[in-house]
Short mmCIF file of C-alpha atoms and ligand atoms in Angstrom, two decimals:
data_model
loop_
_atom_site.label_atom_id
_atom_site.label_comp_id
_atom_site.label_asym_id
_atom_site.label_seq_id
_atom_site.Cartn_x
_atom_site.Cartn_y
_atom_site.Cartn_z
CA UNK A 1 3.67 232.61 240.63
CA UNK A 2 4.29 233.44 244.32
CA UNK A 3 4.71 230.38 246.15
CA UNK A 4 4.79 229.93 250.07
CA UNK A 5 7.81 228.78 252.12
CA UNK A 6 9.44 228.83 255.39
CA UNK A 7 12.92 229.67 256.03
CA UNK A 8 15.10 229.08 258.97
CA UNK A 9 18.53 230.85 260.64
CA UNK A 10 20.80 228.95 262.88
CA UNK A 11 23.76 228.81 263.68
CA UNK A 12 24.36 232.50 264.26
CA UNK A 13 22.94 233.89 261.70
CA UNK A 14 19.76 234.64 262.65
CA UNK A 15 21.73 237.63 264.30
CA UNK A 16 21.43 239.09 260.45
CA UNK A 17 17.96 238.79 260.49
CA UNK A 18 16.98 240.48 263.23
CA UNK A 19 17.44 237.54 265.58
CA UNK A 20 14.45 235.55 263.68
CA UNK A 21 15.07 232.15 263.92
CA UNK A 22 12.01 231.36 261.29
CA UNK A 23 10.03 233.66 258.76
CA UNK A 24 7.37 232.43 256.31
CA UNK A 25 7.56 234.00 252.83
CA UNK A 26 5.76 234.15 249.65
CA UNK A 27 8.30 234.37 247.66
CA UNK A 28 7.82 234.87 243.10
CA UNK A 29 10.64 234.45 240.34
CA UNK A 30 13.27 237.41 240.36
CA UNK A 31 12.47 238.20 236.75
CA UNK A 32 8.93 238.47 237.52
CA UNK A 33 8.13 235.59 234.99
CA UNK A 34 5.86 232.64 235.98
CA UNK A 35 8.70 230.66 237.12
CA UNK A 36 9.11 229.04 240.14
CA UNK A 37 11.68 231.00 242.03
CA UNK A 38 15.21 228.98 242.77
CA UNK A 39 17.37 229.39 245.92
CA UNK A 40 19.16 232.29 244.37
CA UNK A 41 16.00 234.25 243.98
CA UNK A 42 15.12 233.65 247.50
CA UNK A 43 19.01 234.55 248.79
CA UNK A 44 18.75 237.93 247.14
CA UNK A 45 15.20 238.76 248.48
CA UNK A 46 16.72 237.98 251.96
CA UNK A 47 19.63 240.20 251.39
CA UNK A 48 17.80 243.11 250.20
CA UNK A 49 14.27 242.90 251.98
CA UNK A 50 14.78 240.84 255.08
CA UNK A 51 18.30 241.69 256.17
CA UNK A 52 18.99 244.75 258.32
CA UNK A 53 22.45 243.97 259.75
CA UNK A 54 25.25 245.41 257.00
CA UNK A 55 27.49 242.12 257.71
CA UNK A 56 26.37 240.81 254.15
CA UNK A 57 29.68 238.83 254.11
CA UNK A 58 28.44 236.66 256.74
CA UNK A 59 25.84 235.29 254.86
CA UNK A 60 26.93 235.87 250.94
CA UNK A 61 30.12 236.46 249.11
CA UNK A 62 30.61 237.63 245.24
CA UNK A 63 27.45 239.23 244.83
CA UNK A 64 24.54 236.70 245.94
CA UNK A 65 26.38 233.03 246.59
CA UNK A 66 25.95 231.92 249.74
CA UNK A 67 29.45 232.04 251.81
CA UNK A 68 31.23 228.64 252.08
CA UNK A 69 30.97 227.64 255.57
CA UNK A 70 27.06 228.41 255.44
CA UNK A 71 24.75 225.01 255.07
CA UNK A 72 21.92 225.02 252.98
CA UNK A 73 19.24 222.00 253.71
CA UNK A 74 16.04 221.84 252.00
CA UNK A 75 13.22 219.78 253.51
CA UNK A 76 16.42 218.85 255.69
CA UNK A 77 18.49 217.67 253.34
CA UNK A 78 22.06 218.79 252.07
CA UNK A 79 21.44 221.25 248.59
CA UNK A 80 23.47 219.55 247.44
CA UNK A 81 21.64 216.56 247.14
CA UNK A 82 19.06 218.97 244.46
CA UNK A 83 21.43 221.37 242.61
CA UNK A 84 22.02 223.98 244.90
CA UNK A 85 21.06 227.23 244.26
CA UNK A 86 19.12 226.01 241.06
CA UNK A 87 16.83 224.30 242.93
CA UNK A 88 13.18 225.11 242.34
CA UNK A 89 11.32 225.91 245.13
CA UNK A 90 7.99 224.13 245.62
CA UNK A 91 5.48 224.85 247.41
CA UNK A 92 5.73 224.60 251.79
CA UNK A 93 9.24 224.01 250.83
CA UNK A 94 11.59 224.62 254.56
CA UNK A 95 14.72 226.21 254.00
CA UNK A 96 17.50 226.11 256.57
CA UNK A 97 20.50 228.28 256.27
CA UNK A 98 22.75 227.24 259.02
CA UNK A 99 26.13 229.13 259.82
CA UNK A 100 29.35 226.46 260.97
CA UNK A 101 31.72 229.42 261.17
CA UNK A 102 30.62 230.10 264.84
CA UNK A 103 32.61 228.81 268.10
CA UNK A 104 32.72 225.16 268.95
CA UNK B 1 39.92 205.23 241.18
CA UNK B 2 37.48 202.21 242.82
CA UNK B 3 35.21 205.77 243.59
CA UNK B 4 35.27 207.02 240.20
CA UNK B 5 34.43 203.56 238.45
CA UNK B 6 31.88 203.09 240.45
CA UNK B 7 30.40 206.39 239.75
CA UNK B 8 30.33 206.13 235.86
CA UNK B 9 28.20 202.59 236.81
CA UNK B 10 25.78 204.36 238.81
CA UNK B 11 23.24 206.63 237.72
CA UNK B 12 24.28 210.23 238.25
CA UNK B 13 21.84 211.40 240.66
CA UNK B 14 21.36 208.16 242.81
CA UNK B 15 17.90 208.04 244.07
CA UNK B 16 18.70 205.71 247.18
CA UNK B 17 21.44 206.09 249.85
CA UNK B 18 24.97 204.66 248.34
CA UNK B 19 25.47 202.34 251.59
CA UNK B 20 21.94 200.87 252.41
CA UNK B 21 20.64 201.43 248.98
CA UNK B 22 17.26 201.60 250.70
CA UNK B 23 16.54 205.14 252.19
CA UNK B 24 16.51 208.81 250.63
CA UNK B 25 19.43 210.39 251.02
CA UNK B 26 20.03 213.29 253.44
CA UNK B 27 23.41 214.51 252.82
CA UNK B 28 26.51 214.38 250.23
CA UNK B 29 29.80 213.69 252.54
CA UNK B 30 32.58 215.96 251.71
CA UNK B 31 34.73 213.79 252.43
CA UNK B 32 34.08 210.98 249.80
CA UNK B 33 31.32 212.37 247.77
CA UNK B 34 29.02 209.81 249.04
CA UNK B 35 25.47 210.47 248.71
CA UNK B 36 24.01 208.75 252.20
CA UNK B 37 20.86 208.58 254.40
CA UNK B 38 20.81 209.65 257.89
CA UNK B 39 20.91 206.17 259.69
CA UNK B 40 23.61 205.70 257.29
CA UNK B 41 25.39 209.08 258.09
CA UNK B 42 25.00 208.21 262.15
CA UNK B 43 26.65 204.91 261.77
CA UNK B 44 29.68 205.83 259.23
CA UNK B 45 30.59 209.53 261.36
CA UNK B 46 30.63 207.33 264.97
CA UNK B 47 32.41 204.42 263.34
CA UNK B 48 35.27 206.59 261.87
CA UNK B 49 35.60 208.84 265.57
CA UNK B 50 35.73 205.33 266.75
CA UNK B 51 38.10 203.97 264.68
CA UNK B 52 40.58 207.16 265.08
CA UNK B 53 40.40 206.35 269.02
CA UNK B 54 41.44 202.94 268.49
CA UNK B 55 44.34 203.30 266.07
CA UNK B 56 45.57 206.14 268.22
CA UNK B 57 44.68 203.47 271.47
CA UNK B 58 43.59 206.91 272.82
CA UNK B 59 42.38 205.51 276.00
CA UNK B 60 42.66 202.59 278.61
CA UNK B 61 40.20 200.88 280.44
CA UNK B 62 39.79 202.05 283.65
CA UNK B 63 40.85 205.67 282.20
CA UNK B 64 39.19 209.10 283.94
CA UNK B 65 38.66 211.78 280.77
CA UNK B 66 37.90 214.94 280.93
CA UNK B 67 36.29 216.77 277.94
CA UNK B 68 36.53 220.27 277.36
CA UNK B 69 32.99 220.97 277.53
CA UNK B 70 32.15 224.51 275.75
CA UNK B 71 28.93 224.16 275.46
CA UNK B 72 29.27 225.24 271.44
CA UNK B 73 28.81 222.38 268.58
CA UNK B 74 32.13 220.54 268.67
CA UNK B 75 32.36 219.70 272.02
CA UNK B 76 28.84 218.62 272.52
CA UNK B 77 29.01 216.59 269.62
CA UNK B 78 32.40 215.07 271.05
CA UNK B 79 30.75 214.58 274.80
CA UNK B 80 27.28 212.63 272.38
CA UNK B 81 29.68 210.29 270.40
CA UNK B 82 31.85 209.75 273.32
CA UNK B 83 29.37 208.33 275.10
CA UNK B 84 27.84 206.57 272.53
CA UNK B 85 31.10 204.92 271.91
CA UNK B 86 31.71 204.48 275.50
CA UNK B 87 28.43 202.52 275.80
CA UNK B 88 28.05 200.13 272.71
CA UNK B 89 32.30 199.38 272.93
CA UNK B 90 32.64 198.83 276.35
CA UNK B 91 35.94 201.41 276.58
CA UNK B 92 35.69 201.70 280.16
CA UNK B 93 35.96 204.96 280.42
CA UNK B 94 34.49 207.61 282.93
CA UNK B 95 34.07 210.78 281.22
CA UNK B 96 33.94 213.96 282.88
CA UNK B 97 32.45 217.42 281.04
CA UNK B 98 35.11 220.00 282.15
CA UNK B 99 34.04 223.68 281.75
CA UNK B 100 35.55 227.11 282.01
CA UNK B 101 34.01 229.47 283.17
CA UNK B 102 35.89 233.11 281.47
CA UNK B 103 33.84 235.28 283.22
CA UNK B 104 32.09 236.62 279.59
CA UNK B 105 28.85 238.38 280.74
CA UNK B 106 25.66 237.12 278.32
CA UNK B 107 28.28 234.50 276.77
CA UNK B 108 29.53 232.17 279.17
CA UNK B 109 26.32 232.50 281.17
CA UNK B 110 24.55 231.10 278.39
CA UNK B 111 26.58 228.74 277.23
CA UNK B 112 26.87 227.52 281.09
CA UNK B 113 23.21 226.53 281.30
CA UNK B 114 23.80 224.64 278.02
CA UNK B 115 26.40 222.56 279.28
CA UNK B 116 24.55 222.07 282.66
CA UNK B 117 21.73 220.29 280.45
CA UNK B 118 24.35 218.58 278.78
CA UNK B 119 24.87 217.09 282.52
CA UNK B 120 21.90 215.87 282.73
CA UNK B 121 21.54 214.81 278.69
CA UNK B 122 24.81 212.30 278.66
CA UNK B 123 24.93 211.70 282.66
CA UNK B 124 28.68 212.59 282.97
CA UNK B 125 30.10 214.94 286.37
CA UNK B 126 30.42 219.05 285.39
CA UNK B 127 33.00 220.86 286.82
CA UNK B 128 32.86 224.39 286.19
CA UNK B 129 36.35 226.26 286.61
CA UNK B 130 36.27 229.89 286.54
CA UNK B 131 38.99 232.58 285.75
CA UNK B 132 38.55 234.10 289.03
CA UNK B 133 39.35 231.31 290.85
CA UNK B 134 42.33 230.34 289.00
CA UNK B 135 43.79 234.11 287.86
CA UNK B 136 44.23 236.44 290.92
CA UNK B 137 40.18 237.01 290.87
CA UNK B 138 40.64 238.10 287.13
CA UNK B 139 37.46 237.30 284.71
CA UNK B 140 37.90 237.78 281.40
CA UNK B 141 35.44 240.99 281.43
CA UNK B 142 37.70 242.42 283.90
CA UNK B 143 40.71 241.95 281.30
CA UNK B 144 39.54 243.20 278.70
CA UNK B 145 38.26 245.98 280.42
CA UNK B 146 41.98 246.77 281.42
CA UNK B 147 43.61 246.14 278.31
CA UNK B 148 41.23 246.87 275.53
CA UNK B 149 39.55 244.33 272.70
CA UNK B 150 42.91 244.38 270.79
CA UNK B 151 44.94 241.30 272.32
CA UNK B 152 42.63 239.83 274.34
CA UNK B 153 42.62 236.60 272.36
CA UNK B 154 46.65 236.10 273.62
CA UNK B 155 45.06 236.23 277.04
CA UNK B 156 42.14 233.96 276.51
CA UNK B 157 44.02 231.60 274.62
CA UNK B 158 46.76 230.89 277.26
CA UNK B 159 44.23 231.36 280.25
CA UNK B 160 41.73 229.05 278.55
CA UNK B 161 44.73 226.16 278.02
CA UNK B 162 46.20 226.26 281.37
CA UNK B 163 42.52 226.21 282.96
CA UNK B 164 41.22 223.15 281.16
CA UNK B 165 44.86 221.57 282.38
CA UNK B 166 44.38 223.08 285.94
CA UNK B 167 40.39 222.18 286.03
CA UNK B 168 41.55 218.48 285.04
CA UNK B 169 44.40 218.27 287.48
CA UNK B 170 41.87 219.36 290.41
CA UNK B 171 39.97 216.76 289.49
CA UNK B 172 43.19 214.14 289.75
CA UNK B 173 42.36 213.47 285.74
CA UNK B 174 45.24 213.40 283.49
CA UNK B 175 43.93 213.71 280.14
CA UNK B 176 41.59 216.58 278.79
CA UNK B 177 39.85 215.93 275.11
CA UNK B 178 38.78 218.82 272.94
CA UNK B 179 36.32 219.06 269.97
CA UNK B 180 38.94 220.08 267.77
CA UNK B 181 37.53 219.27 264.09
CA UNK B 182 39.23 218.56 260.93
CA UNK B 183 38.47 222.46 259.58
CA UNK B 184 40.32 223.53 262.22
CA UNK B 185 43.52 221.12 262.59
CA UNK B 186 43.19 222.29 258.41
CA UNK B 187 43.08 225.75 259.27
CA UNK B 188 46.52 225.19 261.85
CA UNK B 189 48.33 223.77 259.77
CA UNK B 190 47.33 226.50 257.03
CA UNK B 191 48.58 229.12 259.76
CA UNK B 192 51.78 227.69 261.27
CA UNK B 193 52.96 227.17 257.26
CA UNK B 194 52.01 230.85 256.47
CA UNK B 195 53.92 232.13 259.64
CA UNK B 196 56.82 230.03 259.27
CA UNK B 197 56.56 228.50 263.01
CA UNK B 198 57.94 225.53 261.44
CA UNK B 199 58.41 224.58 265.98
CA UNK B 200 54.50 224.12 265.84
CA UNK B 201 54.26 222.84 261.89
CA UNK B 202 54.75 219.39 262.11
CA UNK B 203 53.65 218.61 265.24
CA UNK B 204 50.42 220.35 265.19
CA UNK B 205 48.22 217.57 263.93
CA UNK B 206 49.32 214.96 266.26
CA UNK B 207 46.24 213.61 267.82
CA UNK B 208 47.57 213.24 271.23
CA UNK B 209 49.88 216.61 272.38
CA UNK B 210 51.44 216.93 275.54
CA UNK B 211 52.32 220.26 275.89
CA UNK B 212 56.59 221.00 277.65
CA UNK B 213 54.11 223.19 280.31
CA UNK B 214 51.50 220.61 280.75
CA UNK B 215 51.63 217.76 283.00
CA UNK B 216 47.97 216.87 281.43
CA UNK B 217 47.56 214.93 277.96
CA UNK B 218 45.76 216.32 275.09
CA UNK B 219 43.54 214.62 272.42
CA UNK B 220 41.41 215.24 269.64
CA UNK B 221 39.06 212.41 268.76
CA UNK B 222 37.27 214.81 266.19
CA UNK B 223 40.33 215.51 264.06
CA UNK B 224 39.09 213.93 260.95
CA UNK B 225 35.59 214.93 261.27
CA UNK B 226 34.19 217.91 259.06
CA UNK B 227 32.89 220.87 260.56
CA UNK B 228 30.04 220.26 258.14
CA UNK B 229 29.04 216.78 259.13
CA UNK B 230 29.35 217.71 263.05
CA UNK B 231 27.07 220.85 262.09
CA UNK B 232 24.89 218.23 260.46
CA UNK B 233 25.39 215.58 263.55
CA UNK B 234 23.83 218.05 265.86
CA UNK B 235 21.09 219.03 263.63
CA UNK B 236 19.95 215.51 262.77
CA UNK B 237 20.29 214.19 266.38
CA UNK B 238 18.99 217.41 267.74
CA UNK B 239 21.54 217.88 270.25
CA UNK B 240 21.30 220.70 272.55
CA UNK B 241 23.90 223.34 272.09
CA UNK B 242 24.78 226.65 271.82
CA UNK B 243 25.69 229.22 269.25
CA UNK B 244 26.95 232.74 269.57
CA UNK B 245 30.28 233.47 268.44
CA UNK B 246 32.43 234.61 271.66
CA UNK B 247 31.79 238.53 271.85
CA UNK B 248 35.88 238.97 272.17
CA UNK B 249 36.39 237.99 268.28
CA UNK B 250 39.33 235.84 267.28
CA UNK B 251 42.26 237.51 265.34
CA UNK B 252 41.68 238.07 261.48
CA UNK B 253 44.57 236.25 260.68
CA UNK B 254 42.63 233.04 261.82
CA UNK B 255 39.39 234.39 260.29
CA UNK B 256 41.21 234.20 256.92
CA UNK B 257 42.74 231.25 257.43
CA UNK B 258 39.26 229.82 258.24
CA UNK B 259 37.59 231.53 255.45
CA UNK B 260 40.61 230.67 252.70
CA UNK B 261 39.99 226.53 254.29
CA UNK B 262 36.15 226.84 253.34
CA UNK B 263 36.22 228.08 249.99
CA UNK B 264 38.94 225.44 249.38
CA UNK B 265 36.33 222.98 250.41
CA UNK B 266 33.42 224.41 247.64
CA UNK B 267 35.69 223.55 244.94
CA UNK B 268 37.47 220.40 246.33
CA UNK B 269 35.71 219.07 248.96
CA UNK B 270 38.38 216.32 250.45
CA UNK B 271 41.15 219.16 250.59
CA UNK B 272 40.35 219.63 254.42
CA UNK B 273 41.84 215.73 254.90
CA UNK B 274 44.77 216.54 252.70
CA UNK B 275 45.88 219.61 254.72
CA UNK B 276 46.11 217.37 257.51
CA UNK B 277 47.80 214.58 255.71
CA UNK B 278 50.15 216.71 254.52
CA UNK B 279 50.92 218.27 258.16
CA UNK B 280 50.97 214.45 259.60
CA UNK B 281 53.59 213.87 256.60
CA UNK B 282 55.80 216.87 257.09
CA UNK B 283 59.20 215.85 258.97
CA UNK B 284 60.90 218.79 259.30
CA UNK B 285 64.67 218.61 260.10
CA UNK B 286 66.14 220.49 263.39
CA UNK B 287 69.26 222.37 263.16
CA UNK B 288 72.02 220.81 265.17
CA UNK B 289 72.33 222.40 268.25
CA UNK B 290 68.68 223.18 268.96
CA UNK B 291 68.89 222.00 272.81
CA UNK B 292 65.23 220.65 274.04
CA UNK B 293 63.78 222.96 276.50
CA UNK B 294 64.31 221.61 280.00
CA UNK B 295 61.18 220.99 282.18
CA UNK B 296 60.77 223.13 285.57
CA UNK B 297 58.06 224.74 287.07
CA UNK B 298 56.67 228.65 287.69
CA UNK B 299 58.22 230.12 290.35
CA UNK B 300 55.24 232.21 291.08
CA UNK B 301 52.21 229.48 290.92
CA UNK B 302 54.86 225.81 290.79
CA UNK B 303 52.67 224.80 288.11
CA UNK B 304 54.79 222.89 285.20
CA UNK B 305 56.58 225.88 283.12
CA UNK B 306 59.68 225.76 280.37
CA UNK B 307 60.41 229.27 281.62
CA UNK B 308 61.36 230.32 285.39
CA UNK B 309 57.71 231.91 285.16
CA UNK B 310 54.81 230.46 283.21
CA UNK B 311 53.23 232.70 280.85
CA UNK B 312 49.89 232.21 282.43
CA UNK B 313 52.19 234.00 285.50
CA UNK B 314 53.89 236.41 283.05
CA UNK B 315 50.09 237.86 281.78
CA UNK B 316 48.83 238.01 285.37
CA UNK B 317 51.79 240.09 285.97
CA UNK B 318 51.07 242.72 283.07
CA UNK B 319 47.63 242.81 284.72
CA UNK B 320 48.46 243.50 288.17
CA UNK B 321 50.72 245.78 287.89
CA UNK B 322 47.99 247.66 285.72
CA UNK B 323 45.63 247.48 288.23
CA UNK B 324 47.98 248.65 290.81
CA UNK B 325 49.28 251.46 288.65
CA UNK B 326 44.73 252.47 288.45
CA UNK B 327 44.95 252.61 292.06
CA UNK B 328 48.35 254.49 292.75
CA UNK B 329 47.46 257.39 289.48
CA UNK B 330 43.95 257.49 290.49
CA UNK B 331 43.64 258.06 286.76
CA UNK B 332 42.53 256.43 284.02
CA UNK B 333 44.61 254.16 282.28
CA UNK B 334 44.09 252.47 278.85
CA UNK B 335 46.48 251.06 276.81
CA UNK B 336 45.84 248.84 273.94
CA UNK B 337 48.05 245.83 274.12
CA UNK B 338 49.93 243.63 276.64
CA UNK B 339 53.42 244.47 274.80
CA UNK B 340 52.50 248.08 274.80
CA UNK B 341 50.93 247.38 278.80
CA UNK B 342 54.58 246.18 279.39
CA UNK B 343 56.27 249.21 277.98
CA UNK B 344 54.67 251.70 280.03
CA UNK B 345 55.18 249.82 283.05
CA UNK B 346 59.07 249.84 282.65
CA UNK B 347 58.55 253.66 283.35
CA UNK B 348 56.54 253.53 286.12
CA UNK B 349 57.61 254.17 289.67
CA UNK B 350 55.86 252.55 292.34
ZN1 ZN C 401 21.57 204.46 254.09
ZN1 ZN C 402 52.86 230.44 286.86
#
């Protein structure tokens, strides 16, 4: 089941997504099945359909975790508040991957 | 232990914030695990910057500050709290944002009209010191476009020190504060122990630092605040700032060092604050003989220097002489690094 969500850059990293700062999705289960897709499903659709910049190691490391250094909130709250990358995304969900590595 | 006993009380996943026990929680704390709401977060992140000023007695009453005003997250964080602070504890102190201007085209300018806002956000004075004003009508541009992208961090490091000193001293202030953050004092002390500059080891998370070529005190009021709750600071209070890593990128020694700090931090999350308890703890014994450096000033610009010329002088040198060497060849002229710069020069006739 595809279900709709919004995801945001900040921090710096939109420069990996072609400078967007917000892009809605409809995003289904990596496996195809009727499952709700987690944050892990969504962080490799953004790697291999929405990023264009090669820096991958800015935003993941070891294959499709996202980098240390790189916040996650959801509904703007810490991930880690709801599991992580396990969490389930719902439905209108906002997703905000925000980059602390840059210049203070 | 008190943490862990009260854990195995509470329900795992606590459905209300662990210090009001009456909102949703926003965030887990790295530092203690805590699962907290935002009001919650506000209060606990100023209390502890607070409390770090006092039990350093970091200022006086009466006190003119300047803060290093970058325009970037730690900083404008710092200037918000600090003014905060200022306001509901009565310090008495009149803070001033202090910027440099490097002379970074598409960088600096943005980052500029951030801290002008800033200005107008927390009512504090801006002064704006440039490079060309205080370097022989040098911007950073200019350098690098002499020497190359290799070493231009050696440049803008002791350039940017000496002008937030300089930019203070204009002003008649004697103490400059930076948004230096717990990641980063982490990430020093990480450095100076894998480089052996056991000099810079175990005084490098000292909150206050005055400097043998400084006449102006430094202080960090962020050092035990995480990179992750300043990121989440700003976010949750909005604050304007800016965010585009500096286009001269820093050395990749630091980059690891940074990156080695972060993943330490996934898997145990308080190991940031034990870096820098272990740095505060080191004592490290000097060799008899070590004589302390005596205290004179530049010969070239009189400003405060260990060495007959300051290195701030010793750079501009290596830079001049390049430029004059463009102009006498008529050629052009690229080398890669300052020590290589130097080299050449030796076996030039002018
Ligand atoms: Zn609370
Ligand atoms: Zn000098």
């Amino acid at each position: 089941m595809a279900v709709p969500l919004t995801v945001e850059f900040s921090g710096g990293l939109e420069a990996l997504f072609n400078n967007e700062r917000s892009i809605n999705l409809s995003l289904e289960s990596r496996d195809g099945s009727e499952n709700s897709p987690t944050i892990t499903d969504l962080v490799v659709y953004l790697c291999e359909k929405v990023m264009m910049d090669k820096r991958r190691e800015l935003f993941v490391i070891d294959g499709y975790h996202v980098r240390p250094g790189v916040l996650v909130l959801i509904n703007d709250a810490d991930w880690e508040l709801v599991g992580e990358e396990n969490y389930v995304i719902q439905p209108g969900d906002e997703i905000l991957f925000a980059s602390t590595l840059h210049g203070g | 232990m008190s943490g862990r006993s009260t854990e195995s009380i509470r329900p795992l996943s606590s459905a209300t914030c662990e210090l009001c026990h009456i909102r949703k929680p926003s965030l887990r704390r790295p530092k203690t695990g805590q699962k907290i709401c935002q009001p919650c977060f506000f209060h606990v992140f100023e209390t502890e910057i607070h409390n770090t000023i006092t039990s350093a007695n970091l200022f006086f009453r009466g006190e003119r500050v300047a803060i290093g005003a970058s325009g970037g997250k730690d900083s404008t964080v710092l200037a918000h709290v600090l003014k905060v602070l200022n306001e509901r504890y009565d310090y008495g102190v009149g803070f001033v944002l202090l910027s440099i201007d490097e002379g970074i085209k598409g960088y600096r300018d943005d980052s500029l009209k951030t801290v002008k806002r800033n200005k107008d956000q927390y009512a504090m004075p801006l002064e704006i010191v440039s490079y060309k004003e205080l370097y022989d009508d040098w911007s950073m541009d200019d350098i690098v476009a002499q020497i190359g992208n290799r070493n231009n961090c050696t440049y803008c490091g002791v350039f940017r020190r000496q002008a937030l000193d300089r930019g203070a001293q204009k002003l008649g202030i004697k103490h400059v504060v930076t948004g230096h953050n717990a990641d980063d004092m982490a990430e020093t002390v990480l450095m100076n122990l894998l480089r052996g500059d056991t000099a810079r080891l175990d005084r490098c998370t000292e909150i206050v630092t005055q400097s043998t070529d400084s006449p102006v005190k430094r202080s960090k009021p962020l050092k035990y605040a995480y990179e992750k709750e300043i990121v989440l600071y700003a976010h949750y209070k909005k604050l304007d700032y800016f965010s585009t890593e500096c286009v001269y990128s820093p050395e990749a020694f630091r980059g690891t060092a940074r990156a080695l700090i972060k993943n330490l931090e996934t898997v145990r999350p308080s190991a940031i604050i034990d870096i820098i308890r272990s740095g505060e703890t080191f004592t490290l014994e000097r060799k008899r003989g070590t004589v302390a450096t005596k205290l004179g000033t530049c010969e070239r610009c009189g400003y405060i220097s260990s060495n007959r010329i300051c290195k701030a002088c010793v750079l501009l040198e290596g830079l001049n002489a390049g430029r004059a060497a463009v102009q006498v060849n008529g050629s052009e002229y690229e080398p890669h690094e300052g020590a290589a710069l130097h080299k050449r020069l030796e076996h030039l006739s002018f």
